[in-house]
């Protein structure tokens, strides 16, 4: 088991290499660079050219790439061209916001998806199941961006004002509140973005859980359990639900990766100061040192998510063992 | 001359089982009367779709009742099982009536070790403590011919072969020494050598425990080997019922005779298989009037069938449905 995990991490290294390479080539094809549009239009051209030369932007992409990789191996993540600070600092001050938003979003995802999936499966082909199906298709048809805007119109200060818009915590609470009040204020600020991010993820989980429960209800081992005189309540928990939860459990890693990469749009809509918004801002400002590190981070997260799924699967399903 | 009649273990009276298709109910079992005696092996034979599994599952009401209607009487210990609440029925399921299913590969829960799955029956029908249950489970595994009960007890189903799993399923069924075991094609999914072993095991255990077995099968070889009495089912009805001996010696109903004729013989001069023409109609299009087998014997004129087929007793304990059995002949080429 531990050997496998180590091996999977080692395999990740070439994968991440390829990703950085592709990213570098694509970035080199984009029009403009970090200096475009940032400078005073009255600045003489030869000064700009000199700055390009100093920042190494005139080197061919493969030389820039080699320099970047060499820096990474020495723990030098580079300088953000817009913030004029080390990349790790710029990312470091935003990553926790995204982390908490992601955790909150995941919690909401499973709090919605698990009960709905179980109910839809347990009472399949009833009115309840159909009502849940309506929820699924509405969530499916609603793009994250539209949902975010709808929520802003309804619940932010523009609408009912139940939830604040923008920022992560209220300034007054931060300066004078107890830790608990600060925590609640954070949750309050994160609620709308977290719900927006969660809704899309619930669809797959509900679908999967419902289909599995319906399938297991008709399985032979459930008939056998019924023929033993086991009460239906026990059969549902012990035989149907446990077997149906396996694919859901093994899917958690992927949902985690999806939730964190999905915050890119959510943070943009809600003007939330996390790494997702930083990512989009950095792309439009051609701040490639930041973009590169974030892409690497998202790629790493996805790879770890897949690995996590496999590990969970071997824990919950005796039929699957990795050696 | 009137012998003292032995009391039936379980009797079915005018049993109707219907399934919902597109909002309408269609009878898969249409008026079956049966009596199972104590300590006998009663076989029900018929092609796929003849209603034998629907009949078997309805005895302990294992159908999904959202899409199934069962009417008539199933009398067991002077109680009509169809009127019992789910709770009362659960006291009988597993303890008095248990099931063996067709596919051993799917009839055990893949996440639970074999031992606890056998013990599950004991949990709901006995007051045994943990060690007693384990002892009983090991004893059962030994009884069904598993060589290393300790190892098998700790195994997950996927670690066992098909034959081992079917033995484990039989152990589950026998855990509480039920008086009736319903075996729904217990050997269909197994290869031929295993089939013989499992049948031998079933017969040995049945004799040892003096319980009755309802054996659902489409394999007449299995019937000849195991059964004391046989019912032949077609399109939801029993068309012929007799002792196994009589049935093989003197088959009467055209369907029974066609089934027997369709068994291939190794020494047969005729290379062609005597297949029965046509297929069993699907539930929705099942003929509901007259002799239901008549559409597969088109060379027999309608006048030889009864309009409303009844049972005719050809000899004591040998019943045949419809008059067509008197004049039936196979189609001449």
XYZ file of C-alpha atoms in Angstrom:
656
model
C 0.000 0.000 0.000
C 2.642 2.546 1.071
C 4.866 1.459 -1.789
C 2.021 2.048 -4.227
C 1.378 5.506 -2.874
C 5.072 6.360 -3.159
C 5.139 4.981 -6.703
C 2.105 7.045 -7.658
C 3.794 10.180 -6.354
C 6.896 9.381 -8.400
C 4.776 8.915 -11.529
C 3.289 12.343 -10.847
C 6.647 14.054 -11.444
C 6.861 13.376 -15.215
C 3.140 14.136 -15.521
C 3.613 17.546 -13.954
C 6.667 18.126 -16.154
C 4.602 17.595 -19.278
C 1.886 19.902 -17.977
C 4.353 22.747 -17.303
C 5.848 22.293 -20.738
C 2.495 22.456 -22.519
C 1.576 25.456 -20.428
C 4.783 27.261 -21.341
C 4.318 26.645 -25.054
C 0.722 27.862 -24.945
C 1.702 30.935 -22.935
C 4.433 31.820 -25.423
C 1.794 31.863 -28.172
C -0.356 34.401 -26.379
C -0.206 37.971 -27.647
C 1.421 40.487 -25.308
C 3.547 40.032 -22.236
C 3.821 41.350 -18.703
C 4.781 44.820 -19.858
C 1.993 45.300 -22.386
C -0.462 47.957 -21.274
C 1.123 48.385 -17.870
C 3.427 51.215 -18.728
C 3.120 54.872 -19.295
C 2.374 55.364 -23.019
C 4.833 58.251 -23.053
C 7.732 56.032 -22.081
C 10.330 55.781 -24.860
C 10.339 52.446 -26.681
C 13.978 51.696 -26.038
C 13.405 51.860 -22.275
C 10.607 49.295 -22.519
C 12.838 47.131 -24.680
C 15.581 47.411 -22.052
C 13.123 46.315 -19.343
C 12.075 43.304 -21.470
C 15.722 42.409 -21.849
C 16.312 42.680 -18.103
C 13.307 40.490 -17.247
C 14.383 37.840 -19.752
C 11.197 38.179 -21.771
C 13.076 38.295 -25.056
C 14.583 34.866 -24.589
C 13.052 32.009 -26.628
C 10.403 30.087 -24.588
C 12.565 27.006 -24.065
C 15.307 29.087 -22.449
C 12.742 30.801 -20.242
C 11.395 27.367 -19.394
C 14.799 26.003 -18.465
C 15.488 28.994 -16.249
C 12.062 28.648 -14.608
C 12.430 24.919 -13.944
C 15.950 25.420 -12.607
C 14.565 28.078 -10.268
C 11.742 25.799 -9.111
C 14.214 23.095 -8.139
C 16.066 25.626 -6.026
C 12.854 26.716 -4.310
C 12.707 29.963 -6.249
C 9.163 30.329 -7.554
C 9.924 33.600 -9.306
C 8.694 37.156 -8.979
C 5.169 38.236 -9.772
C 5.421 40.875 -12.483
C 2.291 42.731 -11.352
C 2.747 42.492 -7.605
C 6.537 42.838 -7.714
C 6.786 40.308 -4.912
C 7.786 36.630 -4.745
C 5.075 34.377 -6.204
C 4.861 32.239 -3.049
C 3.978 35.347 -1.039
C 1.257 36.426 -3.443
C -0.278 32.935 -3.542
C 0.320 32.301 0.157
C -1.836 35.184 1.321
C -4.793 34.021 -0.807
C -4.586 30.242 -0.691
C -6.218 29.879 2.731
C -9.262 31.824 1.591
C -9.689 29.376 -1.267
C -8.967 26.441 1.020
C -11.740 27.388 3.449
C -14.123 28.215 0.628
C -13.402 24.800 -0.899
C -13.965 22.934 2.375
C -17.188 24.843 3.001
C -18.346 24.190 -0.547
C -17.554 20.463 -0.236
C -19.469 20.253 3.035
C -22.506 21.844 1.425
C -22.149 19.566 -1.604
C -22.349 16.411 0.480
C -24.965 17.792 2.850
C -27.261 18.327 -0.133
C -26.256 15.399 -2.309
C -26.235 12.530 0.180
C -29.783 12.890 1.544
C -31.231 13.656 -1.885
C -29.427 10.704 -3.481
C -30.528 8.310 -0.751
C -34.141 9.523 -0.862
C -34.330 9.395 -4.656
C -32.936 5.858 -4.621
C -34.972 4.595 -1.705
C -38.242 5.997 -3.058
C -37.486 5.603 -6.739
C -40.285 6.248 -9.218
C -42.331 8.144 -6.631
C -43.286 11.806 -6.593
C -40.330 12.523 -4.285
C -37.908 10.960 -6.767
C -39.405 13.055 -9.547
C -39.095 16.236 -7.480
C -35.404 15.471 -6.950
C -35.050 14.837 -10.669
C -36.418 18.332 -11.286
C -33.776 19.738 -8.925
C -31.077 17.799 -10.798
C -32.095 19.060 -14.211
C -32.393 22.633 -12.997
C -28.932 22.490 -11.432
C -27.616 20.847 -14.583
C -29.101 23.475 -16.869
C -27.872 26.399 -14.789
C -24.299 27.523 -15.542
C -22.267 28.497 -12.465
C -22.055 32.067 -13.667
C -25.811 32.441 -14.055
C -26.476 30.809 -10.694
C -23.963 33.116 -9.022
C -25.599 36.185 -10.486
C -29.071 34.990 -9.553
C -27.943 34.433 -5.965
C -26.325 37.869 -5.869
C -29.554 39.471 -7.089
C -31.633 37.609 -4.558
C -29.539 37.547 -1.395
C -26.735 40.095 -1.543
C -27.243 43.743 -0.509
C -28.639 44.268 -4.017
C -31.605 42.069 -3.079
C -32.657 40.962 0.390
C -29.257 41.707 1.883
C -29.123 38.435 3.838
C -25.538 37.857 2.799
C -22.640 40.269 2.234
C -20.991 40.570 -1.147
C -17.226 40.546 -1.627
C -14.431 40.075 0.899
C -13.958 37.251 3.377
C -14.757 38.792 6.728
C -16.367 41.954 8.048
C -13.789 44.561 9.068
C -15.596 45.529 12.263
C -15.843 41.942 13.472
C -12.220 41.316 12.582
C -11.038 44.245 14.722
C -13.280 43.738 17.757
C -14.984 40.297 17.592
C -14.284 37.053 19.421
C -12.646 34.238 17.393
C -16.056 32.607 17.126
C -17.624 35.780 15.748
C -14.804 36.073 13.236
C -15.387 32.467 12.182
C -19.124 33.042 11.755
C -18.470 36.207 9.803
C -16.206 34.227 7.473
C -18.902 31.587 6.927
C -21.413 34.352 6.310
C -19.201 35.864 3.634
C -18.473 32.498 2.048
C -22.049 31.187 1.983
C -23.131 32.426 -1.456
C -19.901 31.487 -3.268
C -19.822 28.119 -1.519
C -23.418 27.299 -2.527
C -22.742 28.406 -6.083
C -19.747 26.108 -6.294
C -21.498 23.214 -4.563
C -24.633 22.979 -6.690
C -22.919 21.640 -9.812
C -21.022 19.005 -7.842
C -24.194 17.663 -6.233
C -25.656 16.521 -9.568
C -23.156 13.768 -10.240
C -23.256 12.488 -6.685
C -27.072 12.356 -6.557
C -27.230 10.589 -9.921
C -24.615 8.069 -8.889
C -26.125 7.331 -5.496
C -29.657 6.990 -6.829
C -28.649 4.685 -9.681
C -26.640 2.515 -7.315
C -29.379 2.186 -4.747
C -31.979 1.307 -7.399
C -29.581 -1.262 -8.815
C -28.698 -2.821 -5.451
C -32.356 -2.977 -4.375
C -32.943 -5.517 -7.129
C -29.760 -7.477 -6.432
C -29.780 -11.143 -5.525
C -28.101 -10.617 -2.183
C -30.885 -8.265 -1.146
C -33.442 -10.939 -2.092
C -31.436 -13.466 -0.112
C -31.337 -11.156 2.894
C -35.105 -10.693 2.641
C -35.578 -14.448 2.447
C -33.598 -14.717 5.705
C -36.209 -12.602 7.477
C -34.007 -9.534 7.886
C -36.199 -6.430 8.412
C -36.283 -3.977 5.509
C -34.802 -1.187 7.594
C -31.697 -3.279 8.325
C -31.477 -4.472 4.726
C -31.420 -0.909 3.484
C -28.593 0.174 5.749
C -26.484 -2.959 5.769
C -26.918 -4.396 2.306
C -28.184 -1.690 -0.025
C -26.637 1.532 1.265
C -23.188 0.189 2.101
C -22.784 -1.262 -1.360
C -24.153 1.868 -2.994
C -21.778 4.173 -1.132
C -18.628 2.561 -2.534
C -18.578 4.462 -5.840
C -19.574 7.657 -4.031
C -16.768 7.262 -1.520
C -14.210 6.545 -4.198
C -15.374 9.625 -6.070
C -14.548 12.001 -3.210
C -10.990 12.666 -4.384
C -12.185 13.770 -7.793
C -14.907 15.952 -6.308
C -12.303 17.636 -4.106
C -10.101 18.396 -7.117
C -13.138 19.579 -9.078
C -14.307 21.840 -6.260
C -10.929 23.560 -5.886
C -10.411 24.134 -9.583
C -14.063 25.160 -9.848
C -13.502 28.042 -7.431
C -11.839 29.919 -10.308
C -15.235 30.987 -11.680
C -16.947 31.285 -8.318
C -14.277 33.624 -6.967
C -14.478 35.720 -10.098
C -18.264 36.135 -9.847
C -18.186 36.965 -6.148
C -14.986 39.016 -6.200
C -13.577 36.646 -3.600
C -9.883 37.140 -2.806
C -8.627 33.578 -3.396
C -6.222 31.882 -5.753
C -8.952 31.325 -8.346
C -9.447 35.017 -8.934
C -5.692 35.534 -8.725
C -5.352 32.967 -11.502
C -7.725 34.751 -13.894
C -6.313 38.185 -13.030
C -2.789 36.943 -13.591
C -3.711 35.535 -16.998
C -5.200 38.794 -18.178
C -2.175 40.714 -16.885
C 0.230 38.147 -18.379
C 1.737 37.544 -14.974
C 3.124 34.175 -16.070
C 5.235 33.402 -12.982
C 2.012 33.315 -10.933
C 0.000 31.490 -13.618
C 2.664 28.791 -13.966
C 2.803 28.006 -10.282
C -0.999 27.954 -9.989
C -1.408 25.610 -12.949
C 1.157 23.347 -11.390
C -0.740 23.489 -8.106
C -4.113 22.679 -9.708
C -2.542 19.817 -11.653
C -0.954 18.459 -8.490
C -4.280 18.725 -6.651
C -6.079 16.768 -9.378
C -3.428 14.053 -9.367
C -3.616 13.781 -5.577
C -7.425 13.680 -5.818
C -7.302 10.694 -8.169
C -4.824 8.956 -5.886
C -7.036 9.674 -2.883
C -9.992 8.105 -4.713
C -8.004 4.929 -5.324
C -6.867 4.747 -1.726
C -10.413 5.199 -0.411
C -11.666 2.509 -2.781
C -9.179 -0.045 -1.433
C -10.248 0.790 2.107
C -14.003 0.437 1.572
C -14.140 -2.405 -0.963
C -12.607 -5.745 0.061
C -12.588 -6.855 -3.583
C -9.994 -4.250 -4.460
C -6.534 -4.463 -2.980
C -3.478 -2.639 -4.193
C -0.157 -4.201 -3.463
C -59.775 -47.774 1.161
C -59.754 -44.183 2.312
C -56.257 -43.719 3.702
C -55.637 -41.233 6.441
C -54.613 -38.120 4.541
C -51.313 -36.646 5.603
C -51.566 -32.939 6.322
C -49.970 -30.707 3.736
C -47.012 -28.583 4.837
C -48.044 -25.684 2.692
C -50.914 -25.301 0.296
C -51.503 -22.772 -2.430
C -55.094 -22.070 -3.410
C -55.985 -20.270 -6.613
C -52.726 -18.327 -6.475
C -52.540 -15.351 -8.835
C -49.379 -13.295 -9.207
C -49.500 -10.293 -11.487
C -46.910 -7.721 -12.451
C -47.424 -4.122 -13.449
C -46.432 -3.312 -17.020
C -47.097 0.217 -18.246
C -49.670 0.806 -15.526
C -51.579 -2.448 -16.044
C -51.335 -5.709 -14.149
C -50.724 -8.933 -16.051
C -50.954 -12.372 -14.473
C -47.698 -14.307 -14.513
C -49.162 -17.004 -12.307
C -52.789 -17.664 -13.088
C -54.715 -19.805 -10.657
C -52.297 -22.335 -9.242
C -53.390 -24.954 -6.727
C -50.670 -26.906 -5.032
C -50.024 -28.889 -1.897
C -46.541 -29.552 -0.678
C -46.285 -32.523 1.672
C -43.792 -32.759 4.501
C -40.505 -34.362 3.577
C -40.880 -34.335 -0.176
C -39.006 -32.861 -3.114
C -41.529 -31.145 -5.314
C -40.267 -30.040 -8.697
C -41.770 -27.309 -10.829
C -40.635 -27.433 -14.432
C -41.281 -25.287 -17.454
C -39.557 -23.081 -19.984
C -38.292 -19.631 -19.125
C -41.244 -17.312 -18.766
C -43.686 -20.014 -17.688
C -44.113 -18.387 -14.271
C -42.218 -20.805 -12.080
C -39.924 -18.236 -10.461
C -42.817 -15.800 -10.018
C -44.608 -18.614 -8.185
C -41.599 -19.474 -6.034
C -40.907 -15.904 -4.959
C -44.532 -15.262 -4.076
C -44.538 -17.959 -1.386
C -42.467 -15.834 0.962
C -43.545 -12.643 -0.792
C -40.109 -11.664 -2.054
C -41.382 -9.696 -5.038
C -41.082 -5.931 -5.102
C -44.598 -5.312 -3.920
C -44.744 -1.894 -5.596
C -45.151 -3.617 -8.946
C -46.693 -6.919 -7.912
C -50.113 -8.134 -6.883
C -50.620 -11.517 -5.288
C -54.024 -12.976 -4.560
C -55.405 -16.334 -3.465
C -54.251 -18.256 -0.416
C -50.918 -19.571 0.740
C -51.707 -21.641 3.799
C -48.910 -22.465 6.179
C -49.632 -23.617 9.742
C -53.280 -22.597 9.225
C -52.236 -19.040 8.419
C -52.576 -17.319 5.091
C -49.087 -15.973 4.424
C -50.503 -13.404 2.022
C -52.399 -11.723 4.836
C -49.487 -11.562 7.264
C -47.802 -8.257 7.972
C -44.220 -7.858 6.830
C -43.159 -8.197 10.479
C -44.961 -11.479 11.063
C -43.753 -12.802 7.724
C -40.144 -11.980 8.668
C -40.495 -14.434 11.562
C -41.301 -17.175 9.032
C -38.801 -16.183 6.339
C -35.499 -17.858 7.025
C -36.811 -19.803 9.999
C -39.522 -21.924 8.341
C -39.195 -21.092 4.663
C -35.876 -20.256 3.078
C -34.581 -19.720 -0.428
C -31.664 -20.745 -2.578
C -31.149 -18.540 -5.603
C -29.944 -19.279 -9.071
C -26.678 -17.368 -9.286
C -24.234 -17.985 -6.453
C -21.947 -15.273 -7.800
C -24.445 -12.526 -7.017
C -26.441 -13.895 -4.109
C -23.906 -13.060 -1.413
C -23.178 -9.512 -0.299
C -19.678 -8.727 -1.626
C -18.769 -6.523 1.346
C -19.511 -8.982 4.148
C -17.530 -12.074 5.068
C -19.247 -15.428 4.495
C -19.497 -16.306 8.195
C -21.505 -13.268 9.290
C -23.792 -13.719 6.289
C -24.714 -17.191 7.535
C -25.094 -15.864 11.061
C -27.451 -13.129 9.883
C -30.290 -15.670 9.704
C -29.550 -16.787 13.266
C -29.594 -13.203 14.529
C -33.260 -12.772 13.708
C -34.585 -16.206 14.619
C -32.587 -17.431 17.609
C -31.250 -16.118 20.884
C -27.769 -17.503 20.306
C -24.822 -15.550 21.590
C -21.783 -14.719 19.515
C -19.847 -17.930 20.093
C -22.911 -20.130 19.582
C -23.657 -18.421 16.294
C -20.109 -18.872 15.108
C -20.161 -22.529 16.128
C -23.408 -23.065 14.248
C -22.054 -21.272 11.164
C -18.921 -23.443 11.160
C -21.043 -26.555 11.651
C -23.206 -25.556 8.682
C -20.188 -24.883 6.474
C -18.906 -28.315 7.396
C -22.325 -29.837 6.666
C -22.471 -28.387 3.165
C -19.114 -30.004 2.405
C -16.685 -27.133 2.751
C -13.324 -28.536 3.751
C -11.856 -25.596 5.640
C -14.815 -24.023 7.429
C -12.534 -21.723 9.449
C -10.948 -20.264 6.343
C -14.247 -19.954 4.484
C -15.889 -18.343 7.488
C -13.349 -15.517 7.275
C -13.454 -15.240 3.473
C -15.171 -12.636 1.376
C -17.480 -14.080 -1.314
C -15.144 -13.056 -4.142
C -12.428 -15.238 -2.660
C -14.543 -18.383 -3.176
C -15.303 -20.396 -6.308
C -18.830 -20.618 -7.726
C -19.422 -24.048 -6.231
C -18.164 -22.942 -2.811
C -20.393 -19.906 -2.927
C -23.451 -22.008 -3.757
C -22.576 -24.252 -0.820
C -22.367 -21.147 1.362
C -25.781 -20.028 0.084
C -27.177 -23.457 0.952
C -25.662 -23.088 4.424
C -27.474 -19.746 4.739
C -30.747 -21.392 3.714
C -30.391 -24.267 6.164
C -29.191 -22.226 9.145
C -32.470 -22.459 11.078
C -33.474 -25.931 9.848
C -36.456 -24.664 7.841
C -39.312 -27.002 7.027
C -39.424 -25.752 3.433
C -36.535 -24.802 1.177
C -37.348 -23.174 -2.141
C -34.501 -23.709 -4.569
C -34.840 -21.553 -7.670
C -32.715 -23.224 -10.342
C -29.926 -23.857 -7.854
C -27.623 -25.473 -10.393
C -28.289 -23.519 -13.570
C -25.278 -21.248 -13.185
C -22.873 -24.076 -12.350
C -20.937 -26.414 -14.617
C -22.111 -29.999 -15.025
C -19.841 -31.722 -12.495
C -20.684 -29.130 -9.878
C -24.388 -29.492 -10.682
C -24.260 -33.149 -9.729
C -22.359 -32.405 -6.511
C -24.744 -29.669 -5.449
C -27.791 -31.838 -6.231
C -26.340 -34.729 -4.237
C -25.703 -32.358 -1.375
C -29.230 -30.959 -1.502
C -30.764 -34.409 -1.535
C -28.576 -35.648 1.315
C -29.392 -32.611 3.439
C -33.083 -32.859 2.641
C -33.153 -36.467 3.839
C -31.117 -35.647 6.901
C -33.245 -32.698 7.940
C -36.580 -34.160 6.805
C -37.573 -30.868 5.257
C -39.422 -30.310 2.013
C -37.856 -28.806 -1.059
C -39.559 -26.972 -3.900
C -37.180 -27.347 -6.765
C -37.633 -24.910 -9.616
C -35.871 -26.042 -12.760
C -36.080 -26.382 -16.493
C -33.798 -29.382 -16.434
C -35.791 -32.623 -16.637
C -32.657 -34.576 -15.778
C -32.548 -32.828 -12.423
C -36.224 -33.665 -11.912
C -35.704 -37.340 -12.631
C -32.828 -37.451 -10.184
C -34.341 -35.517 -7.314
C -38.083 -35.122 -7.329
C -40.838 -37.153 -5.710
C -43.608 -35.154 -7.399
C -43.599 -32.840 -10.387
C -45.753 -29.986 -11.643
C -45.322 -28.835 -15.232
C -46.027 -25.156 -15.724
C -46.930 -23.346 -18.899
C -47.999 -19.723 -19.266
C -48.740 -19.312 -15.592
C -50.742 -22.502 -15.136
C -49.923 -25.985 -13.982
C -50.777 -28.136 -17.008
C -49.840 -31.479 -15.510
C -49.027 -32.762 -12.058
C -47.967 -36.275 -11.128
C -45.433 -38.286 -9.209
C -42.049 -38.166 -10.883
C -42.324 -41.836 -11.795
C -45.717 -41.477 -13.471
C -44.738 -38.319 -15.270
C -41.751 -39.888 -16.961
C -43.539 -43.192 -17.614
C -46.825 -41.787 -18.795
C -46.609 -38.113 -19.745
C -50.040 -36.916 -20.865
C -50.169 -33.211 -21.613
C -48.914 -32.143 -25.051
C -46.516 -29.693 -23.374
C -45.022 -32.335 -21.092
C -44.662 -34.726 -24.004
C -43.051 -32.029 -26.138
C -40.615 -31.197 -23.356
C -39.653 -34.817 -22.939
C -39.353 -35.273 -26.693
C -37.033 -32.314 -26.917
C -34.388 -33.916 -24.710
C -31.512 -34.847 -27.002
C -30.254 -38.433 -26.806
C -26.681 -39.384 -27.471
C -27.739 -42.512 -29.379
C -30.435 -40.800 -31.390
C -30.491 -41.685 -35.075
C -32.249 -38.493 -35.871
C -29.735 -35.669 -35.828
C -32.345 -32.950 -35.557
C -33.308 -31.584 -32.189
C -37.009 -31.902 -31.454
C -37.499 -28.312 -30.414
C -40.963 -27.124 -29.470
C -42.295 -24.773 -32.101
C -42.618 -21.134 -31.186
C -41.778 -19.488 -27.905
C -43.493 -18.796 -24.612
C -45.435 -15.597 -25.234
C -44.327 -12.587 -23.186
C -46.394 -11.676 -20.177
C -48.282 -8.912 -21.919
C -49.406 -11.156 -24.788
C -50.091 -14.326 -22.841
C -53.203 -16.112 -24.112
C -55.840 -15.906 -21.398
C -58.480 -18.195 -22.868
C -58.752 -21.803 -23.873
C -55.849 -24.209 -23.868
C -52.828 -21.953 -23.578
C -50.465 -24.345 -25.304
C -52.685 -24.721 -28.365
C -50.974 -21.968 -30.367
C -47.775 -23.999 -30.388
C -49.540 -27.089 -31.728
C -51.382 -25.582 -34.703
C -51.929 -29.005 -36.319
C -54.314 -30.011 -33.537
C -57.839 -28.814 -34.425
C -59.532 -26.513 -31.903
C -62.334 -29.055 -31.430
C -59.979 -31.302 -29.499
C -59.372 -28.564 -26.877
C -61.758 -27.581 -24.150
C -63.124 -24.054 -24.338
C -62.541 -23.690 -20.626
C -59.817 -26.225 -19.786
C -60.282 -28.220 -16.578
C -58.144 -30.748 -14.758
C -58.746 -34.412 -15.572
C -57.466 -37.104 -13.272
C -55.911 -39.811 -15.412
C -54.806 -41.901 -12.427
C -54.708 -41.252 -8.675
C -52.531 -38.193 -8.106
C -52.010 -37.586 -11.804
C -53.851 -34.505 -13.110
C -53.804 -33.105 -16.621
C -55.343 -29.916 -17.917
C -57.562 -29.869 -21.066
C -58.970 -32.734 -23.100
C -56.400 -32.315 -25.864
C -54.100 -34.809 -24.094
C -56.426 -37.670 -25.121
C -55.876 -37.282 -28.834
C -52.565 -35.448 -29.009
C -50.045 -36.631 -31.597
C -46.824 -35.055 -32.745
C -46.767 -33.293 -36.083
C -45.823 -35.640 -38.890
C -43.181 -34.338 -41.232
